């Protein structure tokens, strides 16, 4: 959609133009008119997505200092760095909708915006790092690949970049588990235990069943979402079962079996009580994750204040600054380093 | 490797999101440099995970705990300026480290740039950040003398000249940041070259315990 509607056009017409653009699979861009509810839905979803990247650094960072080889340590550090980068893209995408990163972070810290429930589970062994890569990133990719075609342009473009890196992480997670699975009996047991603990929470990442998903119908009509929760969940299970087999690991579901008729795997019932408890803040790590995030933010306040004071002082510099101050500006955008 | 480990401890705790990226980025560069050097000496994991504290040869500066952000920046400023000068010199020579140093010096220039900019912002920021930066610089100053102790195998390096160039660069940055070069001693009786002889500070053993425990719990396993 390329035209910015003049103010004289009534809302009905604007809505008709918007609906037609969405129906024609055109991208909505920041300066286009959009319904308030569409804007609010996107802010909620993109913010939650950004918050998930930031909080999601914690369970993995928990193992950086204990990674068992330098190669694995480098991979894990690069991954956690990517996640911070994804958070940055996503906050930028949210900012095109007229909110600020600060405002969104404040809401996260106040518990008024959510992040993915999966990150409220603890990483108890090294194998959890692999299970997160394989299952959690795998579920995230299944959810996010369709978002690359989402109707809101900035979000769709952020997803293209995010998905490329995520699929790399997912392969690394799989490879980590494979090394453990083929390693010593202790390592194999460690891998199996991690998969046992992360399987069901990963399935919960697709959200409530279709019948109980309050935002789904509208999001699908707006082409923010392309597939239903249950559809994506089923697609994920279909992908994971053969992968688990080639890993030499089992999935903790006695009801899991191939269904000739549907051409999909049938799987057991998800414990939605647990899901709701975690969403309500009663998961194993909810308190710890948020407390850490608040603590980092509060302890960093003096650093952000210093940067702001420095920037203000130097931006406000009058034309006749003494020579040494202009050199400082010279160094600020200084280039040799990145060459 | 040791400094990389310390920087990685910041993951998820940095004051702004951009610093999550920057600190991990520097940590990764340093880990890459360490892996190259360790691989030259033997098996990188054996050297990293199976040596005891007394066998580690790192300078004491890099093992110092992170402290607050100013402390981390001061440690990085001191070390990156040193590393930049040393690697520039090694890159010019024809020793075995010249090609490695030439590659590393590009990364280190970025680390130094990052540390110098934060030194300016913190030094010339608010009264609180100025005070914190000054205390950090003073507190770590005593570990800087060791940087200029001659190192076996690097006979071509003119250490007094390196120290003079380092002092000038740090002095210049601190002046721009409205700070001053600390005046205390750069070494004590126990710090002069101690890290290079395997004499470390107390927090280092705990750092190694955390770093090595998983690897040591599974002897002979591959990861």
XYZ file of C-alpha atoms in Angstrom:
562
model
C 0.000 0.000 0.000
C 1.590 3.227 -1.134
C -0.831 6.080 -0.680
C -1.174 8.090 2.505
C -4.786 9.011 2.795
C -5.628 12.700 3.131
C -7.388 13.746 6.321
C -10.592 14.599 4.555
C -11.310 11.014 3.614
C -13.710 9.361 6.044
C -12.782 6.316 8.068
C -15.014 4.016 6.068
C -13.079 4.779 2.914
C -9.743 4.395 4.686
C -10.818 1.062 6.042
C -11.927 -0.065 2.621
C -8.541 0.926 1.156
C -6.762 -0.887 4.006
C -8.880 -4.019 3.680
C -8.317 -4.110 -0.069
C -4.545 -3.778 0.379
C -4.492 -6.602 2.911
C -6.712 -8.778 0.753
C -4.401 -8.183 -2.222
C -1.460 -9.275 -0.047
C 0.156 -5.852 -0.215
C 2.376 -4.680 2.605
C 1.167 -2.065 5.061
C 3.920 0.460 5.748
C 4.416 2.790 8.754
C 2.953 5.898 7.105
C -0.137 4.121 5.801
C -3.463 4.447 7.526
C -4.325 1.392 9.608
C -7.120 0.532 12.040
C -6.255 1.317 15.673
C -6.867 -2.283 16.636
C -4.466 -3.513 13.939
C -1.806 -1.146 15.247
C -2.434 -2.238 18.850
C -2.309 -5.927 17.939
C 0.993 -5.485 16.134
C 2.521 -3.478 18.966
C 1.493 -6.202 21.398
C 2.796 -9.015 19.240
C 6.069 -7.398 18.133
C 6.838 -6.173 21.656
C 6.196 -9.627 23.055
C 8.442 -11.045 20.401
C 11.224 -8.542 21.171
C 10.886 -9.175 24.917
C 11.172 -12.919 24.268
C 14.507 -12.421 22.527
C 15.832 -10.397 25.454
C 14.549 -12.642 28.236
C 15.519 -15.654 26.121
C 19.168 -14.674 26.485
C 19.067 -15.615 30.176
C 18.515 -19.380 30.096
C 21.329 -19.776 27.578
C 23.683 -17.220 29.067
C 23.345 -19.372 32.187
C 25.676 -21.874 30.465
C 28.181 -19.636 28.657
C 30.638 -19.644 31.528
C 30.360 -23.431 31.872
C 30.397 -24.461 28.207
C 32.456 -27.668 27.975
C 34.667 -26.748 25.004
C 35.944 -23.499 23.542
C 34.195 -24.205 20.248
C 30.835 -24.696 21.976
C 31.446 -21.612 24.061
C 32.070 -19.502 20.952
C 28.912 -20.848 19.291
C 26.818 -20.119 22.358
C 28.218 -16.601 22.745
C 27.491 -15.861 19.092
C 23.962 -17.121 19.553
C 23.251 -14.995 22.609
C 24.669 -12.015 20.736
C 22.320 -12.730 17.812
C 19.396 -12.754 20.204
C 20.254 -9.282 21.459
C 20.455 -8.239 17.799
C 17.020 -9.734 17.107
C 15.667 -7.799 20.056
C 17.067 -4.634 18.499
C 15.474 -5.304 15.072
C 12.146 -6.056 16.682
C 12.089 -2.999 18.948
C 12.866 -0.945 15.839
C 9.976 -2.577 13.998
C 7.694 -1.805 16.955
C 8.890 1.807 16.996
C 7.587 2.305 13.442
C 4.136 1.942 15.013
C 4.621 4.971 17.241
C 5.819 3.439 20.526
C 9.308 3.737 22.011
C 11.668 1.003 23.109
C 11.842 2.565 26.600
C 8.086 2.480 26.943
C 7.957 -1.176 25.906
C 10.778 -2.141 28.264
C 9.005 -0.343 31.103
C 5.895 -2.406 30.374
C 7.930 -5.604 30.359
C 9.546 -4.689 33.673
C 6.161 -3.856 35.167
C 4.805 -7.236 34.015
C 2.285 -5.525 31.700
C 3.637 -7.081 28.514
C 4.522 -10.727 28.117
C 7.343 -12.741 26.716
C 7.267 -16.309 25.513
C 6.325 -18.696 28.336
C 9.094 -21.114 27.315
C 11.785 -18.946 28.870
C 10.320 -19.525 32.308
C 11.820 -23.011 32.295
C 15.292 -23.506 33.784
C 18.416 -24.737 31.978
C 19.617 -27.451 34.336
C 22.290 -29.176 32.272
C 24.489 -28.434 29.285
C 22.184 -30.540 27.094
C 19.414 -28.002 27.702
C 21.354 -25.617 25.474
C 21.019 -28.157 22.658
C 17.357 -28.842 23.408
C 16.617 -25.122 23.309
C 18.350 -24.829 19.953
C 16.646 -27.839 18.423
C 13.155 -27.623 19.925
C 12.630 -24.048 21.088
C 14.283 -22.405 18.100
C 12.675 -25.030 15.873
C 9.230 -24.112 17.207
C 10.075 -20.423 16.882
C 11.044 -20.883 13.236
C 7.862 -22.816 12.476
C 5.937 -19.881 13.935
C 8.048 -17.180 12.358
C 8.613 -18.304 8.788
C 4.991 -17.484 7.893
C 5.512 -14.069 9.535
C 7.996 -13.250 6.774
C 4.827 -12.763 4.696
C 2.936 -10.889 7.399
C 0.927 -7.884 6.184
C 2.957 -5.326 8.144
C 6.123 -4.577 6.150
C 8.640 -3.715 8.898
C 7.707 -6.817 10.902
C 7.879 -9.071 7.854
C 11.306 -7.729 6.912
C 12.643 -8.145 10.462
C 11.411 -11.745 10.366
C 13.350 -12.499 7.198
C 16.593 -11.589 8.950
C 15.653 -13.245 12.233
C 14.628 -16.526 10.578
C 17.918 -16.893 8.733
C 19.892 -16.694 11.963
C 17.396 -18.791 13.916
C 17.610 -21.682 11.498
C 21.360 -21.608 11.903
C 20.942 -21.788 15.694
C 18.503 -24.610 15.326
C 20.975 -26.684 13.330
C 23.671 -25.981 15.903
C 21.350 -27.143 18.693
C 20.605 -30.325 16.798
C 24.295 -30.915 16.219
C 25.043 -30.362 19.922
C 22.453 -32.965 20.897
C 23.773 -35.352 18.271
C 27.286 -35.105 19.737
C 25.867 -35.866 23.198
C 23.622 -38.637 21.984
C 26.576 -40.365 20.312
C 28.912 -39.621 23.214
C 29.352 -41.436 26.526
C 26.333 -43.072 28.224
C 26.267 -40.133 30.661
C 26.153 -37.650 27.801
C 23.403 -39.613 26.064
C 21.349 -39.651 29.255
C 21.887 -35.929 29.640
C 20.548 -35.318 26.115
C 17.515 -37.548 26.659
C 16.695 -35.863 29.959
C 16.825 -32.429 28.329
C 14.520 -33.473 25.490
C 12.132 -35.021 28.024
C 11.917 -31.729 29.880
C 11.705 -29.364 26.853
C 9.353 -31.281 24.542
C 5.985 -30.320 26.032
C 6.895 -26.714 26.801
C 8.008 -26.395 23.149
C 4.609 -27.605 21.935
C 3.008 -24.985 24.171
C 4.917 -22.272 22.292
C 2.288 -22.416 19.539
C -0.276 -21.043 21.951
C -3.694 -22.289 23.071
C -5.753 -24.667 20.922
C -7.605 -23.028 18.049
C -10.915 -23.026 19.887
C -9.457 -20.997 22.755
C -7.212 -18.540 20.976
C -8.812 -15.128 21.387
C -6.785 -13.145 18.840
C -6.396 -15.753 16.131
C -9.399 -15.069 13.883
C -8.732 -11.329 13.667
C -4.966 -11.808 13.156
C -5.639 -14.226 10.341
C -8.112 -11.843 8.710
C -5.480 -9.105 8.893
C -2.879 -11.512 7.515
C -0.627 -10.973 10.494
C -1.028 -14.665 11.073
C -1.179 -17.154 8.239
C -1.850 -20.446 9.983
C -3.689 -21.495 13.112
C -1.906 -22.495 16.313
C -2.897 -26.142 15.976
C -1.862 -26.258 12.335
C 1.623 -24.964 13.140
C 1.940 -27.263 16.145
C 1.085 -30.275 14.008
C 3.587 -29.198 11.354
C 6.253 -28.928 14.086
C 5.535 -32.412 15.449
C 5.726 -33.850 11.939
C 9.177 -32.297 11.501
C 10.504 -33.317 14.924
C 9.606 -36.995 15.035
C 12.020 -38.116 12.286
C 14.676 -35.750 13.616
C 14.389 -37.328 17.079
C 14.816 -40.741 15.457
C 17.985 -39.719 13.686
C 19.244 -38.181 16.927
C 18.740 -41.528 18.605
C 16.489 -39.912 21.223
C 12.863 -40.495 22.132
C 10.075 -37.977 22.601
C 8.265 -38.250 25.957
C 4.804 -38.991 24.579
C 3.355 -42.532 24.705
C 0.482 -41.465 22.423
C 2.726 -40.298 19.631
C 2.098 -42.354 16.490
C 1.818 -42.003 12.742
C -1.702 -41.682 11.412
C -2.012 -43.143 7.912
C -5.350 -41.473 7.290
C -4.392 -37.910 8.116
C -0.790 -38.178 6.963
C 0.318 -36.632 10.255
C 1.491 -37.752 13.660
C -1.107 -37.987 16.386
C 0.157 -36.852 19.738
C -0.935 -36.806 23.362
C -2.811 -34.123 25.249
C -0.968 -30.992 26.298
C -1.184 -29.999 29.947
C -2.937 -26.662 29.492
C -3.149 -26.152 33.246
C 0.618 -25.987 33.368
C 0.616 -23.595 30.399
C -1.876 -21.287 32.110
C 0.042 -21.412 35.376
C 3.254 -20.358 33.615
C 1.392 -17.559 31.808
C 0.011 -16.381 35.122
C 3.547 -16.008 36.430
C 3.773 -19.288 38.318
C 6.324 -21.075 36.168
C 9.675 -22.209 37.564
C 11.628 -19.076 36.587
C 9.123 -16.265 35.974
C 10.193 -14.301 38.993
C 13.886 -14.861 38.460
C 13.805 -13.850 34.769
C 11.966 -10.610 35.371
C 14.033 -9.781 38.434
C 17.259 -10.191 36.479
C 15.948 -8.004 33.661
C 14.839 -5.273 36.089
C 18.127 -5.483 37.927
C 20.168 -5.088 34.722
C 18.004 -2.122 33.762
C 18.188 -0.429 37.157
C 21.892 -1.045 37.612
C 22.507 0.314 34.128
C 20.557 3.536 34.729
C 23.629 5.578 35.666
C 25.370 4.404 32.470
C 22.451 5.484 30.286
C 22.288 8.805 32.170
C 25.994 9.349 31.554
C 25.661 8.610 27.840
C 22.696 10.984 27.585
C 24.498 13.760 29.497
C 27.589 13.354 27.335
C 25.553 13.370 24.111
C 23.546 16.413 25.185
C 26.626 18.375 26.185
C 28.441 17.621 22.983
C 25.443 18.029 20.689
C 24.723 21.404 22.303
C 28.255 22.571 21.590
C 28.307 26.216 20.394
C 30.143 26.968 17.121
C 33.301 28.181 18.895
C 34.230 25.117 20.856
C 37.804 24.787 21.995
C 39.900 22.599 19.750
C 40.070 19.560 22.035
C 36.319 19.208 22.053
C 36.058 19.030 18.304
C 38.581 16.237 18.305
C 36.266 14.340 20.580
C 33.572 14.562 17.958
C 36.085 13.397 15.446
C 36.711 10.285 17.470
C 33.063 9.643 18.087
C 32.301 8.581 14.567
C 35.677 7.348 14.144
C 36.223 4.872 11.486
C 39.652 3.313 11.539
C 38.421 0.715 13.959
C 35.822 -0.748 11.689
C 38.030 -0.694 8.619
C 40.588 -16.418 26.964
C 40.305 -15.192 30.510
C 39.173 -11.696 29.521
C 36.726 -13.193 27.035
C 35.241 -15.248 29.853
C 34.866 -12.195 32.069
C 33.168 -10.184 29.313
C 30.800 -13.056 28.576
C 29.647 -12.886 32.205
C 27.874 -9.663 31.189
C 25.484 -11.490 28.837
C 21.948 -10.607 29.873
C 23.127 -7.977 32.371
C 24.340 -5.074 30.229
C 23.013 -1.541 30.804
C 21.634 -1.220 27.248
C 20.816 -3.695 24.528
C 23.521 -2.305 22.260
C 26.092 -3.210 24.925
C 24.817 -6.786 25.068
C 25.842 -6.966 21.449
C 29.111 -5.051 21.830
C 30.463 -6.849 24.922
C 29.650 -10.286 23.542
C 31.183 -9.282 20.244
C 34.453 -8.330 21.935
C 34.350 -11.487 24.030
C 33.961 -13.551 20.865
C 36.873 -11.811 19.135
C 39.086 -12.452 22.144
C 38.023 -16.068 22.352
C 38.875 -16.479 18.677
C 42.324 -15.016 19.262
C 42.832 -17.275 22.275
C 41.801 -20.375 20.341
C 44.304 -19.590 17.600
C 47.118 -19.129 20.095
C 46.212 -22.138 22.232
C 45.992 -24.346 19.159
C 49.518 -23.355 18.257
C 50.652 -24.519 21.676
C 48.680 -27.780 21.768
C 45.068 -28.899 22.209
C 42.959 -25.826 22.983
C 40.513 -27.607 25.271
C 43.170 -29.472 27.184
C 44.980 -26.195 27.777
C 41.825 -24.317 28.718
C 40.058 -26.901 30.829
C 42.682 -29.141 32.351
C 45.337 -26.765 33.614
C 45.317 -25.761 37.263
C 45.372 -22.145 38.314
C 49.150 -22.154 38.865
C 49.734 -23.202 35.269
C 47.859 -20.253 33.766
C 50.089 -17.484 32.416
C 47.616 -14.653 31.895
C 48.290 -11.220 33.353
C 46.356 -10.472 36.516
C 44.573 -7.505 34.917
C 42.342 -9.679 32.710
C 41.210 -11.975 35.520
C 39.874 -9.086 37.614
C 36.122 -9.452 38.248
C 33.796 -7.266 36.188
C 32.630 -4.963 38.962
C 30.349 -2.229 37.636
C 30.266 -1.112 34.018
C 32.959 1.522 34.650
C 35.242 -1.135 36.087
C 34.759 -3.314 33.020
C 35.420 -0.356 30.712
C 38.566 0.681 32.607
C 39.919 -2.884 32.430
C 39.111 -2.970 28.724
C 40.705 0.423 28.087
C 43.953 -0.549 29.794
C 44.125 -3.920 28.113
C 42.947 -2.984 24.610
C 45.387 -0.069 24.395
C 48.188 -2.420 25.429
C 47.079 -5.186 23.103
C 46.702 -2.768 20.210
C 50.249 -1.451 20.583
C 51.741 -4.894 21.127
C 49.951 -6.472 18.161
C 50.767 -3.542 15.886
C 54.442 -4.072 16.697
C 54.249 -7.848 16.328
C 52.460 -7.439 13.009
C 55.299 -5.294 11.680
C 57.937 -7.881 12.627
C 58.674 -11.181 10.949
C 58.220 -13.413 13.967
C 55.839 -16.389 14.015
C 53.082 -14.220 15.474
C 53.185 -11.557 12.756
C 50.335 -12.935 10.608
C 48.174 -13.655 13.647
C 48.843 -10.231 15.094
C 47.990 -8.572 11.782
C 44.583 -10.240 11.845
C 43.937 -9.577 15.522
C 44.946 -5.938 15.404
C 41.876 -5.069 13.326
C 39.605 -6.522 15.973
C 41.547 -4.910 18.784
C 41.281 -1.475 17.144
C 37.527 -1.841 17.407
C 37.752 -2.906 21.078
C 39.938 0.079 21.867
C 37.573 2.425 20.070
C 34.671 1.034 22.093
C 36.551 1.383 25.408
C 37.732 4.915 24.605
C 34.238 6.090 23.706
C 32.791 4.744 26.902
C 35.635 6.306 28.859
C 34.662 9.669 27.333
C 30.961 9.185 28.027
C 31.476 8.018 31.602
C 34.273 10.460 32.430
C 32.536 13.422 30.839
C 28.984 12.262 31.599
C 27.425 12.811 35.034
C 29.095 13.401 38.403
C 28.262 9.826 39.350
C 29.699 8.272 36.190
C 32.815 10.448 36.494
C 33.359 9.258 40.061
C 32.793 5.611 39.189
C 35.153 5.818 36.226
C 37.842 7.463 38.334
C 37.573 4.827 41.057
C 37.730 2.046 38.463
C 40.822 3.485 36.799
C 42.519 3.928 40.183
C 41.548 0.478 41.377
C 42.931 -1.338 38.335
C 46.042 0.812 37.927
C 48.156 -1.477 40.105
C 47.699 -4.305 37.590
C 49.017 -2.321 34.610
C 52.739 -2.593 35.397
C 52.726 -6.288 34.645
C 51.749 -5.605 31.051
C 55.233 -4.303 30.336
C 57.298 -7.061 31.911
C 59.374 -8.778 29.204
C 57.751 -11.960 27.901
C 59.749 -14.997 26.874
C 59.574 -15.486 23.107
C 58.829 -11.825 22.408
C 62.436 -10.609 22.625
C 61.992 -8.220 19.703
C 59.531 -6.067 21.647
C 60.935 -2.851 23.137
C 58.975 -2.935 26.408
C 59.969 0.488 27.760
C 58.930 2.079 24.445
C 55.661 0.149 24.557
C 55.010 1.438 28.056
C 55.714 5.023 26.989
C 53.363 4.773 23.990
C 50.684 3.158 26.159
C 50.946 5.807 28.855
C 50.667 8.526 26.242
C 47.575 6.996 24.622
C 45.807 6.350 27.934
C 46.787 9.826 29.182
C 45.348 11.433 26.062
C 42.042 9.544 26.347
C 41.701 10.349 30.032
C 42.422 14.033 29.438
C 39.646 14.190 26.836
C 37.389 12.396 29.291
C 38.146 15.062 31.965
C 39.945 12.392 33.988
C 43.540 12.053 35.080
C 46.140 9.344 34.867
C 46.195 7.544 38.244
C 49.213 8.332 40.379
C 49.615 5.196 42.490
C 52.208 2.486 41.899
C 51.696 0.392 38.768
C 53.055 -2.715 40.439
C 53.431 -3.996 43.961
C 55.965 -6.527 45.171
C 53.497 -9.304 44.402
C 52.157 -8.073 41.088
C 55.332 -7.543 39.089
C 55.056 -10.222 36.436
C 53.208 -12.486 38.839
C 50.466 -13.662 36.452
C 53.065 -14.693 33.912
C 54.572 -16.921 36.626
C 51.245 -18.482 37.505
C 50.666 -16.363 40.589
C 47.087 -15.119 40.411
C 44.536 -13.224 42.435
C 41.918 -15.050 44.507
C 38.870 -14.572 42.260
C 40.665 -16.357 39.418
C 40.459 -19.818 40.997
C 36.716 -19.495 41.378
C 36.419 -18.387 37.770
C 38.321 -21.478 36.651
C 36.221 -23.730 38.877
C 33.105 -22.571 37.095
C 34.675 -22.669 33.659
C 36.199 -26.125 33.980
C 33.736 -28.100 36.080
C 31.615 -29.620 33.301
C 34.574 -30.541 31.119
C 36.353 -32.116 34.092
C 33.224 -34.030 35.149
C 33.328 -36.054 31.926
C 36.948 -37.090 31.417
C 37.758 -37.931 27.835
C 34.304 -37.019 26.493
C 33.985 -34.999 23.336
C 31.440 -32.234 22.949
